[in-house]
PDB file of N, CA and C in Angstrom:
ATOM      1  N   MET A   1     117.805  54.060 -13.071  1.00 62.00           N
ATOM      2  CA  MET A   1     117.075  53.466 -14.161  1.00 62.00           C
ATOM      3  C   MET A   1     116.139  52.400 -13.586  1.00 62.00           C
ATOM      4  N   ARG A   2     114.855  52.460 -13.934  1.00 62.00           N
ATOM      5  CA  ARG A   2     113.879  51.486 -13.452  1.00 62.00           C
ATOM      6  C   ARG A   2     113.832  50.283 -14.375  1.00 62.00           C
ATOM      7  N   HIS A   3     113.632  49.104 -13.776  1.00 63.00           N
ATOM      8  CA  HIS A   3     113.504  47.861 -14.533  1.00 63.00           C
ATOM      9  C   HIS A   3     112.310  47.080 -13.991  1.00 63.00           C
ATOM     10  N   MET A   4     111.486  46.548 -14.880  1.00 62.00           N
ATOM     11  CA  MET A   4     110.375  45.698 -14.467  1.00 62.00           C
ATOM     12  C   MET A   4     110.937  44.331 -14.120  1.00 62.00           C
ATOM     13  N   ILE A   5     110.715  43.870 -12.901  1.00 64.00           N
ATOM     14  CA  ILE A   5     111.186  42.553 -12.481  1.00 64.00           C
ATOM     15  C   ILE A   5     110.161  41.500 -12.852  1.00 64.00           C
ATOM     16  N   GLU A   6     108.925  41.730 -12.473  1.00 63.00           N
ATOM     17  CA  GLU A   6     107.829  40.785 -12.722  1.00 63.00           C
ATOM     18  C   GLU A   6     106.538  41.566 -12.571  1.00 63.00           C
ATOM     19  N   GLU A   7     105.613  41.433 -13.498  1.00 64.00           N
ATOM     20  CA  GLU A   7     104.398  42.234 -13.424  1.00 64.00           C
ATOM     21  C   GLU A   7     103.227  41.541 -12.742  1.00 64.00           C
ATOM     22  N   ASP A   8     103.320  40.260 -12.405  1.00 66.00           N
ATOM     23  CA  ASP A   8     102.184  39.551 -11.827  1.00 66.00           C
ATOM     24  C   ASP A   8     102.396  39.151 -10.369  1.00 66.00           C
ATOM     25  N   ASN A   9     103.389  39.713  -9.696  1.00 63.00           N
ATOM     26  CA  ASN A   9     103.630  39.318  -8.306  1.00 63.00           C
ATOM     27  C   ASN A   9     102.911  40.199  -7.303  1.00 63.00           C
ATOM     28  N   GLY A  10     102.267  41.259  -7.732  1.00 61.00           N
ATOM     29  CA  GLY A  10     101.530  42.140  -6.823  1.00 61.00           C
ATOM     30  C   GLY A  10     102.445  43.109  -6.098  1.00 61.00           C
ATOM     31  N   VAL A  11     101.845  43.870  -5.210  1.00 63.00           N
ATOM     32  CA  VAL A  11     102.591  44.859  -4.434  1.00 63.00           C
ATOM     33  C   VAL A  11     103.225  44.173  -3.231  1.00 63.00           C
ATOM     34  N   GLY A  12     104.506  44.375  -3.040  1.00 64.00           N
ATOM     35  CA  GLY A  12     105.192  43.757  -1.905  1.00 64.00           C
ATOM     36  C   GLY A  12     104.825  44.442  -0.597  1.00 64.00           C
ATOM     37  N   THR A  13     104.400  43.685   0.387  1.00 75.00           N
ATOM     38  CA  THR A  13     104.121  44.248   1.706  1.00 75.00           C
ATOM     39  C   THR A  13     105.337  44.137   2.612  1.00 75.00           C
ATOM     40  N   ALA A  14     106.266  43.278   2.245  1.00 87.00           N
ATOM     41  CA  ALA A  14     107.534  43.139   2.960  1.00 87.00           C
ATOM     42  C   ALA A  14     108.578  42.683   1.954  1.00 87.00           C
ATOM     43  N   PHE A  15     109.787  43.202   2.074  1.00 87.00           N
ATOM     44  CA  PHE A  15     110.837  42.763   1.155  1.00 87.00           C
ATOM     45  C   PHE A  15     112.185  42.809   1.848  1.00 87.00           C
ATOM     46  N   GLU A  16     113.109  42.032   1.311  1.00 93.00           N
ATOM     47  CA  GLU A  16     114.486  41.981   1.803  1.00 93.00           C
ATOM     48  C   GLU A  16     115.404  41.972   0.593  1.00 93.00           C
ATOM     49  N   VAL A  17     116.493  42.711   0.681  1.00 95.00           N
ATOM     50  CA  VAL A  17     117.503  42.733  -0.369  1.00 95.00           C
ATOM     51  C   VAL A  17     118.782  42.176   0.236  1.00 95.00           C
ATOM     52  N   ALA A  18     119.285  41.076  -0.338  1.00 97.00           N
ATOM     53  CA  ALA A  18     120.489  40.428   0.185  1.00 97.00           C
ATOM     54  C   ALA A  18     121.070  39.534  -0.901  1.00 97.00           C
ATOM     55  N   ASP A  19     122.297  39.111  -0.721  1.00 97.00           N
ATOM     56  CA  ASP A  19     122.916  38.144  -1.628  1.00 97.00           C
ATOM     57  C   ASP A  19     122.465  36.753  -1.190  1.00 97.00           C
ATOM     58  N   ILE A  20     121.322  36.331  -1.667  1.00 94.00           N
ATOM     59  CA  ILE A  20     120.699  35.085  -1.215  1.00 94.00           C
ATOM     60  C   ILE A  20     121.478  33.854  -1.675  1.00 94.00           C
ATOM     61  N   ASN A  21     121.984  33.871  -2.911  1.00 93.00           N
ATOM     62  CA  ASN A  21     122.624  32.679  -3.465  1.00 93.00           C
ATOM     63  C   ASN A  21     124.157  32.725  -3.416  1.00 93.00           C
ATOM     64  N   GLY A  22     124.740  33.741  -2.789  1.00 96.00           N
ATOM     65  CA  GLY A  22     126.186  33.791  -2.593  1.00 96.00           C
ATOM     66  C   GLY A  22     127.012  34.104  -3.823  1.00 96.00           C
ATOM     67  N   ASP A  23     126.409  34.730  -4.858  1.00 96.00           N
ATOM     68  CA  ASP A  23     127.156  35.032  -6.078  1.00 96.00           C
ATOM     69  C   ASP A  23     127.717  36.448  -6.108  1.00 96.00           C
ATOM     70  N   GLY A  24     127.536  37.221  -5.026  1.00 97.00           N
ATOM     71  CA  GLY A  24     128.055  38.581  -4.968  1.00 97.00           C
ATOM     72  C   GLY A  24     127.096  39.636  -5.496  1.00 97.00           C
ATOM     73  N   LEU A  25     125.934  39.245  -6.015  1.00 96.00           N
ATOM     74  CA  LEU A  25     124.927  40.181  -6.514  1.00 96.00           C
ATOM     75  C   LEU A  25     123.752  40.227  -5.546  1.00 96.00           C
ATOM     76  N   LEU A  26     123.154  41.409  -5.403  1.00 96.00           N
ATOM     77  CA  LEU A  26     122.005  41.541  -4.510  1.00 96.00           C
ATOM     78  C   LEU A  26     120.760  40.940  -5.151  1.00 96.00           C
ATOM     79  N   ASP A  27     120.021  40.161  -4.387  1.00 95.00           N
ATOM     80  CA  ASP A  27     118.784  39.519  -4.821  1.00 95.00           C
ATOM     81  C   ASP A  27     117.636  40.095  -3.987  1.00 95.00           C
ATOM     82  N   PHE A  28     116.397  39.843  -4.411  1.00 90.00           N
ATOM     83  CA  PHE A  28     115.221  40.384  -3.743  1.00 90.00           C
ATOM     84  C   PHE A  28     114.311  39.255  -3.295  1.00 90.00           C
ATOM     85  N   ALA A  29     113.840  39.319  -2.071  1.00 90.00           N
ATOM     86  CA  ALA A  29     112.792  38.420  -1.582  1.00 90.00           C
ATOM     87  C   ALA A  29     111.610  39.310  -1.209  1.00 90.00           C
ATOM     88  N   ILE A  30     110.436  39.021  -1.789  1.00 87.00           N
ATOM     89  CA  ILE A  30     109.242  39.844  -1.601  1.00 87.00           C
ATOM     90  C   ILE A  30     108.108  38.950  -1.132  1.00 87.00           C
ATOM     91  N   SER A  31     107.347  39.411  -0.149  1.00 86.00           N
ATOM     92  CA  SER A  31     106.160  38.660   0.276  1.00 86.00           C
ATOM     93  C   SER A  31     104.950  39.584   0.242  1.00 86.00           C
ATOM     94  N   ASN A  32     103.800  39.002  -0.088  1.00 82.00           N
ATOM     95  CA  ASN A  32     102.546  39.743  -0.132  1.00 82.00           C
ATOM     96  C   ASN A  32     101.391  38.749  -0.062  1.00 82.00           C
ATOM     97  N   LYS A  33     100.189  39.193  -0.354  1.00 81.00           N
ATOM     98  CA  LYS A  33      99.014  38.323  -0.284  1.00 81.00           C
ATOM     99  C   LYS A  33      99.050  37.197  -1.307  1.00 81.00           C
ATOM    100  N   LYS A  34      99.827  37.352  -2.377  1.00 81.00           N
ATOM    101  CA  LYS A  34      99.924  36.322  -3.417  1.00 81.00           C
ATOM    102  C   LYS A  34     100.960  35.257  -3.093  1.00 81.00           C
ATOM    103  N   GLY A  35     101.827  35.495  -2.114  1.00 84.00           N
ATOM    104  CA  GLY A  35     102.846  34.513  -1.759  1.00 84.00           C
ATOM    105  C   GLY A  35     104.195  35.156  -1.518  1.00 84.00           C
ATOM    106  N   THR A  36     105.230  34.343  -1.587  1.00 86.00           N
ATOM    107  CA  THR A  36     106.608  34.796  -1.417  1.00 86.00           C
ATOM    108  C   THR A  36     107.344  34.582  -2.725  1.00 86.00           C
ATOM    109  N   PHE A  37     108.106  35.587  -3.147  1.00 85.00           N
ATOM    110  CA  PHE A  37     108.803  35.546  -4.425  1.00 85.00           C
ATOM    111  C   PHE A  37     110.269  35.884  -4.200  1.00 85.00           C
ATOM    112  N   VAL A  38     111.161  35.164  -4.861  1.00 88.00           N
ATOM    113  CA  VAL A  38     112.594  35.432  -4.798  1.00 88.00           C
ATOM    114  C   VAL A  38     113.068  35.720  -6.213  1.00 88.00           C
ATOM    115  N   PHE A  39     113.736  36.856  -6.376  1.00 88.00           N
ATOM    116  CA  PHE A  39     114.271  37.254  -7.673  1.00 88.00           C
ATOM    117  C   PHE A  39     115.783  37.331  -7.550  1.00 88.00           C
ATOM    118  N   GLU A  40     116.491  36.487  -8.299  1.00 92.00           N
ATOM    119  CA  GLU A  40     117.948  36.452  -8.259  1.00 92.00           C
ATOM    120  C   GLU A  40     118.500  37.203  -9.460  1.00 92.00           C
ATOM    121  N   GLN A  41     119.493  38.061  -9.216  1.00 90.00           N
ATOM    122  CA  GLN A  41     120.152  38.756 -10.315  1.00 90.00           C
ATOM    123  C   GLN A  41     121.072  37.794 -11.045  1.00 90.00           C
ATOM    124  N   GLU A  42     121.238  38.032 -12.333  1.00 88.00           N
ATOM    125  CA  GLU A  42     122.163  37.241 -13.149  1.00 88.00           C
ATOM    126  C   GLU A  42     123.166  38.168 -13.793  1.00 88.00           C
ATOM    127  N   ARG A  43     124.354  37.667 -14.000  1.00 84.00           N
ATOM    128  CA  ARG A  43     125.392  38.468 -14.675  1.00 84.00           C
ATOM    129  C   ARG A  43     125.171  38.459 -16.152  1.00 84.00           C
TER     130      ARG A  43
END
């Protein structure tokens, strides 16, 4: 199932999927020409 995370962050040229905040859920870090974005999952 696809989910829109954010529509204004642009196309990611590099990304990492990891538990960034230590809550047991996978989070996304994306970088591109617009900057670096971190998206944390919530329960």
